[in-house]
mmCIF file of C-alpha atoms in Angstrom:
data_model
loop_
_atom_site.group_PDB
_atom_site.id
_atom_site.type_symbol
_atom_site.label_atom_id
_atom_site.label_comp_id
_atom_site.label_asym_id
_atom_site.label_seq_id
_atom_site.Cartn_x
_atom_site.Cartn_y
_atom_site.Cartn_z
ATOM 1 C CA MET A 42 -8.262 6.533 12.653
ATOM 2 C CA SER A 43 -8.105 2.947 13.180
ATOM 3 C CA LYS A 44 -8.179 0.385 16.145
ATOM 4 C CA TYR A 45 -5.600 -1.835 14.698
ATOM 5 C CA PHE A 46 -2.377 -0.054 16.239
ATOM 6 C CA ASP A 47 -4.022 2.097 19.037
ATOM 7 C CA GLU A 48 -2.029 0.180 21.621
ATOM 8 C CA ILE A 49 1.472 1.373 20.030
ATOM 9 C CA ASP A 50 3.058 4.666 20.373
ATOM 10 C CA PRO A 51 4.433 6.428 17.492
ATOM 11 C CA ILE A 52 7.720 5.096 16.610
ATOM 12 C CA LYS A 53 10.479 7.383 17.425
ATOM 13 C CA PHE A 54 14.329 7.759 17.200
ATOM 14 C CA GLU A 55 15.854 6.355 20.372
ATOM 15 C CA GLY A 56 19.343 5.804 19.620
ATOM 16 C CA ARG A 57 21.405 2.498 19.383
ATOM 17 C CA ASP A 58 21.402 1.690 23.028
ATOM 18 C CA SER A 59 17.569 1.774 23.093
ATOM 19 C CA GLU A 60 16.128 -1.564 24.164
ATOM 20 C CA ASN A 61 12.679 -0.376 22.936
ATOM 21 C CA PRO A 62 11.982 -2.987 20.062
ATOM 22 C CA LEU A 63 9.675 -0.410 18.318
ATOM 23 C CA ALA A 64 12.273 2.192 18.346
ATOM 24 C CA PHE A 65 14.722 3.422 15.461
ATOM 25 C CA LYS A 66 18.067 2.838 16.496
ATOM 26 C CA TYR A 67 19.828 4.629 13.682
ATOM 27 C CA TYR A 68 17.313 6.298 11.806
ATOM 28 C CA ASP A 69 16.985 10.111 13.100
ATOM 29 C CA SER A 70 14.587 11.606 10.366
ATOM 30 C CA SER A 71 15.805 15.128 11.660
ATOM 31 C CA LYS A 72 19.444 14.613 11.548
ATOM 32 C CA ILE A 73 21.217 16.648 9.245
ATOM 33 C CA LEU A 74 23.907 14.993 6.773
ATOM 34 C CA MET A 75 25.372 16.977 4.185
ATOM 35 C CA GLY A 76 23.006 19.627 4.255
ATOM 36 C CA LYS A 77 19.616 17.623 4.188
ATOM 37 C CA SER A 78 17.861 15.725 6.839
ATOM 38 C CA MET A 79 17.821 11.869 6.864
ATOM 39 C CA GLU A 80 14.253 11.901 5.915
ATOM 40 C CA GLU A 81 15.026 13.950 2.821
ATOM 41 C CA HIS A 82 17.996 11.687 1.762
ATOM 42 C CA LEU A 83 16.217 8.326 2.628
ATOM 43 C CA ARG A 84 12.724 8.140 1.140
ATOM 44 C CA PHE A 85 11.457 4.976 2.569
ATOM 45 C CA ALA A 86 8.091 3.451 1.236
ATOM 46 C CA VAL A 87 5.860 1.074 2.990
ATOM 47 C CA CYS A 88 4.919 -1.601 0.758
ATOM 48 C CA TYR A 89 1.126 -2.309 0.765
ATOM 49 C CA TRP A 90 1.192 -5.824 -0.311
ATOM 50 C CA HIS A 91 4.125 -7.154 1.857
ATOM 51 C CA ASN A 92 2.451 -5.656 5.023
ATOM 52 C CA PHE A 93 -1.208 -5.643 4.451
ATOM 53 C CA CYS A 94 -2.116 -8.156 1.734
ATOM 54 C CA TRP A 95 0.391 -11.199 2.200
ATOM 55 C CA ASP A 96 -0.824 -13.946 4.553
ATOM 56 C CA GLY A 97 2.571 -15.410 5.136
ATOM 57 C CA PHE A 98 2.247 -18.141 2.599
ATOM 58 C CA ASP A 99 5.251 -19.750 1.261
ATOM 59 C CA ILE A 100 6.734 -22.782 -0.194
ATOM 60 C CA PHE A 101 6.608 -24.454 3.089
ATOM 61 C CA GLY A 102 2.982 -24.043 3.637
ATOM 62 C CA SER A 103 -0.371 -21.687 4.123
ATOM 63 C CA GLY A 104 -0.267 -18.247 5.580
ATOM 64 C CA THR A 105 0.555 -17.749 9.290
ATOM 65 C CA PHE A 106 -0.611 -14.143 9.489
ATOM 66 C CA ASN A 107 -3.985 -13.933 10.682
ATOM 67 C CA ARG A 108 -4.491 -10.197 10.439
ATOM 68 C CA PRO A 109 -8.030 -8.662 11.402
ATOM 69 C CA TRP A 110 -8.483 -7.229 8.135
ATOM 70 C CA HIS A 111 -7.953 -10.351 6.212
ATOM 71 C CA GLY A 112 -11.559 -11.322 5.397
ATOM 72 C CA VAL A 113 -12.993 -14.364 3.935
ATOM 73 C CA THR A 114 -14.083 -12.218 0.895
ATOM 74 C CA ASN A 115 -12.115 -9.233 -0.616
ATOM 75 C CA ASP A 116 -15.168 -6.763 -0.872
ATOM 76 C CA GLN A 117 -15.221 -3.029 -0.658
ATOM 77 C CA ALA A 118 -15.464 -3.403 3.284
ATOM 78 C CA ALA A 119 -12.466 -5.529 3.486
ATOM 79 C CA ALA A 120 -10.467 -3.155 1.240
ATOM 80 C CA GLU A 121 -11.585 -0.518 3.458
ATOM 81 C CA ALA A 122 -10.465 -2.180 6.672
ATOM 82 C CA LYS A 123 -7.146 -2.806 5.210
ATOM 83 C CA LEU A 124 -6.713 0.979 4.295
ATOM 84 C CA GLU A 125 -7.742 1.870 7.681
ATOM 85 C CA ALA A 126 -5.003 -0.343 9.151
ATOM 86 C CA ALA A 127 -2.465 0.722 6.481
ATOM 87 C CA PHE A 128 -2.864 4.305 7.391
ATOM 88 C CA SER A 129 -2.918 3.842 11.037
ATOM 89 C CA PHE A 130 0.375 1.886 10.578
ATOM 90 C CA PHE A 131 1.734 4.755 8.321
ATOM 91 C CA ASN A 132 0.999 7.171 11.037
ATOM 92 C CA LYS A 133 2.614 5.169 13.984
ATOM 93 C CA LEU A 134 5.567 4.680 11.804
ATOM 94 C CA GLY A 135 5.772 8.207 10.590
ATOM 95 C CA ASN A 136 6.698 7.226 7.182
ATOM 96 C CA PRO A 137 5.466 9.658 4.544
ATOM 97 C CA TYR A 138 5.451 7.298 1.654
ATOM 98 C CA PHE A 139 3.810 4.037 0.508
ATOM 99 C CA CYS A 140 3.596 1.958 -2.642
ATOM 100 C CA PHE A 141 0.911 -0.525 -3.870
ATOM 101 C CA HIS A 142 -0.423 -2.298 -6.860
ATOM 102 C CA ASP A 143 -3.976 -1.584 -7.852
ATOM 103 C CA THR A 144 -5.088 -4.889 -6.783
ATOM 104 C CA ASP A 145 -3.615 -4.657 -3.189
ATOM 105 C CA VAL A 146 -5.830 -1.812 -2.308
ATOM 106 C CA MET A 147 -9.046 -2.356 -4.170
ATOM 107 C CA ALA A 148 -11.810 -5.232 -3.784
ATOM 108 C CA ALA A 149 -11.614 -7.950 -5.967
ATOM 109 C CA ALA A 150 -13.056 -7.584 -9.602
ATOM 110 C CA GLU A 151 -14.001 -10.036 -12.160
ATOM 111 C CA THR A 152 -14.131 -7.710 -15.318
ATOM 112 C CA PRO A 153 -12.124 -5.022 -16.511
ATOM 113 C CA LYS A 154 -15.021 -2.507 -15.866
ATOM 114 C CA GLU A 155 -15.578 -3.623 -12.473
ATOM 115 C CA HIS A 156 -11.696 -3.454 -12.058
ATOM 116 C CA VAL A 157 -11.733 0.400 -12.818
ATOM 117 C CA GLU A 158 -14.678 1.020 -10.717
ATOM 118 C CA ASN A 159 -13.471 -0.859 -7.695
ATOM 119 C CA PHE A 160 -9.932 1.004 -7.852
ATOM 120 C CA ALA A 161 -11.700 4.097 -8.498
ATOM 121 C CA ALA A 162 -13.694 3.929 -5.286
ATOM 122 C CA ILE A 163 -10.795 3.040 -3.228
ATOM 123 C CA VAL A 164 -8.460 5.600 -4.720
ATOM 124 C CA ASP A 165 -11.199 8.177 -3.404
ATOM 125 C CA LYS A 166 -10.692 6.682 0.049
ATOM 126 C CA ILE A 167 -7.095 6.779 -0.459
ATOM 127 C CA GLU A 168 -7.244 10.376 -1.357
ATOM 128 C CA GLU A 169 -9.454 11.466 1.504
ATOM 129 C CA LYS A 170 -6.948 9.820 3.875
ATOM 130 C CA MET A 171 -3.918 11.584 2.447
ATOM 131 C CA SER A 172 -5.610 15.229 2.244
ATOM 132 C CA GLY A 173 -4.101 17.118 4.904
ATOM 133 C CA ILE A 174 -1.592 14.663 6.223
ATOM 134 C CA LYS A 175 2.033 13.977 4.820
ATOM 135 C CA ASP A 176 1.536 10.513 3.561
ATOM 136 C CA LYS A 177 2.298 10.073 -0.152
ATOM 137 C CA ALA A 178 1.747 7.397 -2.483
ATOM 138 C CA SER A 179 5.243 7.008 -4.036
ATOM 139 C CA LEU A 180 4.172 4.359 -6.399
ATOM 140 C CA GLY A 181 0.856 2.684 -7.672
ATOM 141 C CA TYR A 182 0.328 0.615 -10.827
ATOM 142 C CA SER A 183 -2.118 -1.731 -12.408
ATOM 143 C CA GLU A 184 -1.605 -5.229 -12.070
ATOM 144 C CA TYR A 185 -4.506 -6.484 -13.755
ATOM 145 C CA VAL A 186 -3.660 -6.932 -17.153
ATOM 146 C CA PHE A 187 -0.248 -8.602 -16.240
ATOM 147 C CA THR A 188 -2.010 -10.990 -13.624
ATOM 148 C CA SER A 189 -4.782 -11.760 -16.251
ATOM 149 C CA ALA A 190 -2.182 -12.744 -18.970
ATOM 150 C CA LEU A 191 -0.242 -14.629 -16.186
ATOM 151 C CA HIS A 192 -3.492 -16.760 -15.605
ATOM 152 C CA GLY A 193 -4.276 -16.975 -19.160
ATOM 153 C CA ARG A 194 -7.479 -14.851 -19.546
ATOM 154 C CA ARG A 195 -8.641 -14.647 -23.130
ATOM 155 C CA PHE A 196 -9.213 -11.018 -23.127
ATOM 156 C CA ASN A 197 -5.338 -10.185 -22.439
ATOM 157 C CA LYS A 198 -4.589 -12.192 -25.791
ATOM 158 C CA SER A 199 -6.967 -10.045 -27.844
ATOM 159 C CA LYS A 200 -8.204 -6.627 -28.674
ATOM 160 C CA SER A 201 -9.684 -6.089 -25.267
ATOM 161 C CA GLY A 202 -6.608 -6.858 -23.397
ATOM 162 C CA CYS A 203 -5.526 -3.861 -25.250
ATOM 163 C CA CYS A 204 -8.540 -1.791 -24.228
ATOM 164 C CA CYS A 205 -8.222 -2.884 -20.808
ATOM 165 C CA PHE A 206 -4.522 -1.511 -20.604
ATOM 166 C CA CYS A 207 -5.929 1.687 -22.630
ATOM 167 C CA CYS A 208 -8.691 2.181 -20.105
ATOM 168 C CA PHE A 209 -6.201 1.971 -16.778
ATOM 169 C CA ALA A 210 -3.876 4.797 -18.811
ATOM 170 C CA SER A 211 -7.028 6.918 -19.419
ATOM 171 C CA GLN A 212 -7.665 6.411 -15.632
ATOM 172 C CA ALA A 213 -4.428 7.538 -14.561
ATOM 173 C CA LEU A 214 -4.428 10.452 -16.922
ATOM 174 C CA SER A 215 -7.595 11.850 -15.378
ATOM 175 C CA ARG A 216 -6.289 11.760 -11.868
ATOM 176 C CA SER A 217 -2.870 13.306 -13.032
ATOM 177 C CA ASP A 218 -3.260 16.253 -10.671
ATOM 178 C CA SER A 219 -3.660 13.966 -7.833
ATOM 179 C CA SER A 220 -0.490 12.658 -5.668
ATOM 180 C CA ILE A 221 -1.533 8.931 -6.499
ATOM 181 C CA GLY A 222 1.125 7.770 -8.693
ATOM 182 C CA TRP A 223 0.501 4.978 -11.448
#
């Protein structure tokens, strides 16, 4: 799948006395509580942005996370490398759910049209990764209109901002049979 986490064994429940720093101490996905497994009760989702996009930047200085998939440019190749790392991580963690914003998973875009095209391209890759495995997108939504408004792009204050939103809604409805949530 990916070379990023090859040297790490899948994370398993080993109990609270385990000295393995990469083991679940209390979470045993198969343990039955009140008629359901812990996995059914606790539907954890890996947050794509925090784990794969954030570079560690905070108010005290520049980012400290030098991740191999953080490239100089956020093009389609970089988006796909990040996707490979993410699914490798999900697999090692054994966590079937993840959540994301559109801009987390896709190549950078300058226009609404390019945004939709780039997002559609990476969603196709996500769906390929998800087919036949238990990973599920628990939440995905568009951040383009919000971030554009935040940064004062003109089209959000006009008819084209509404068109942009309607375009994303249309894309979401056209994929309503998929497991990608919007």
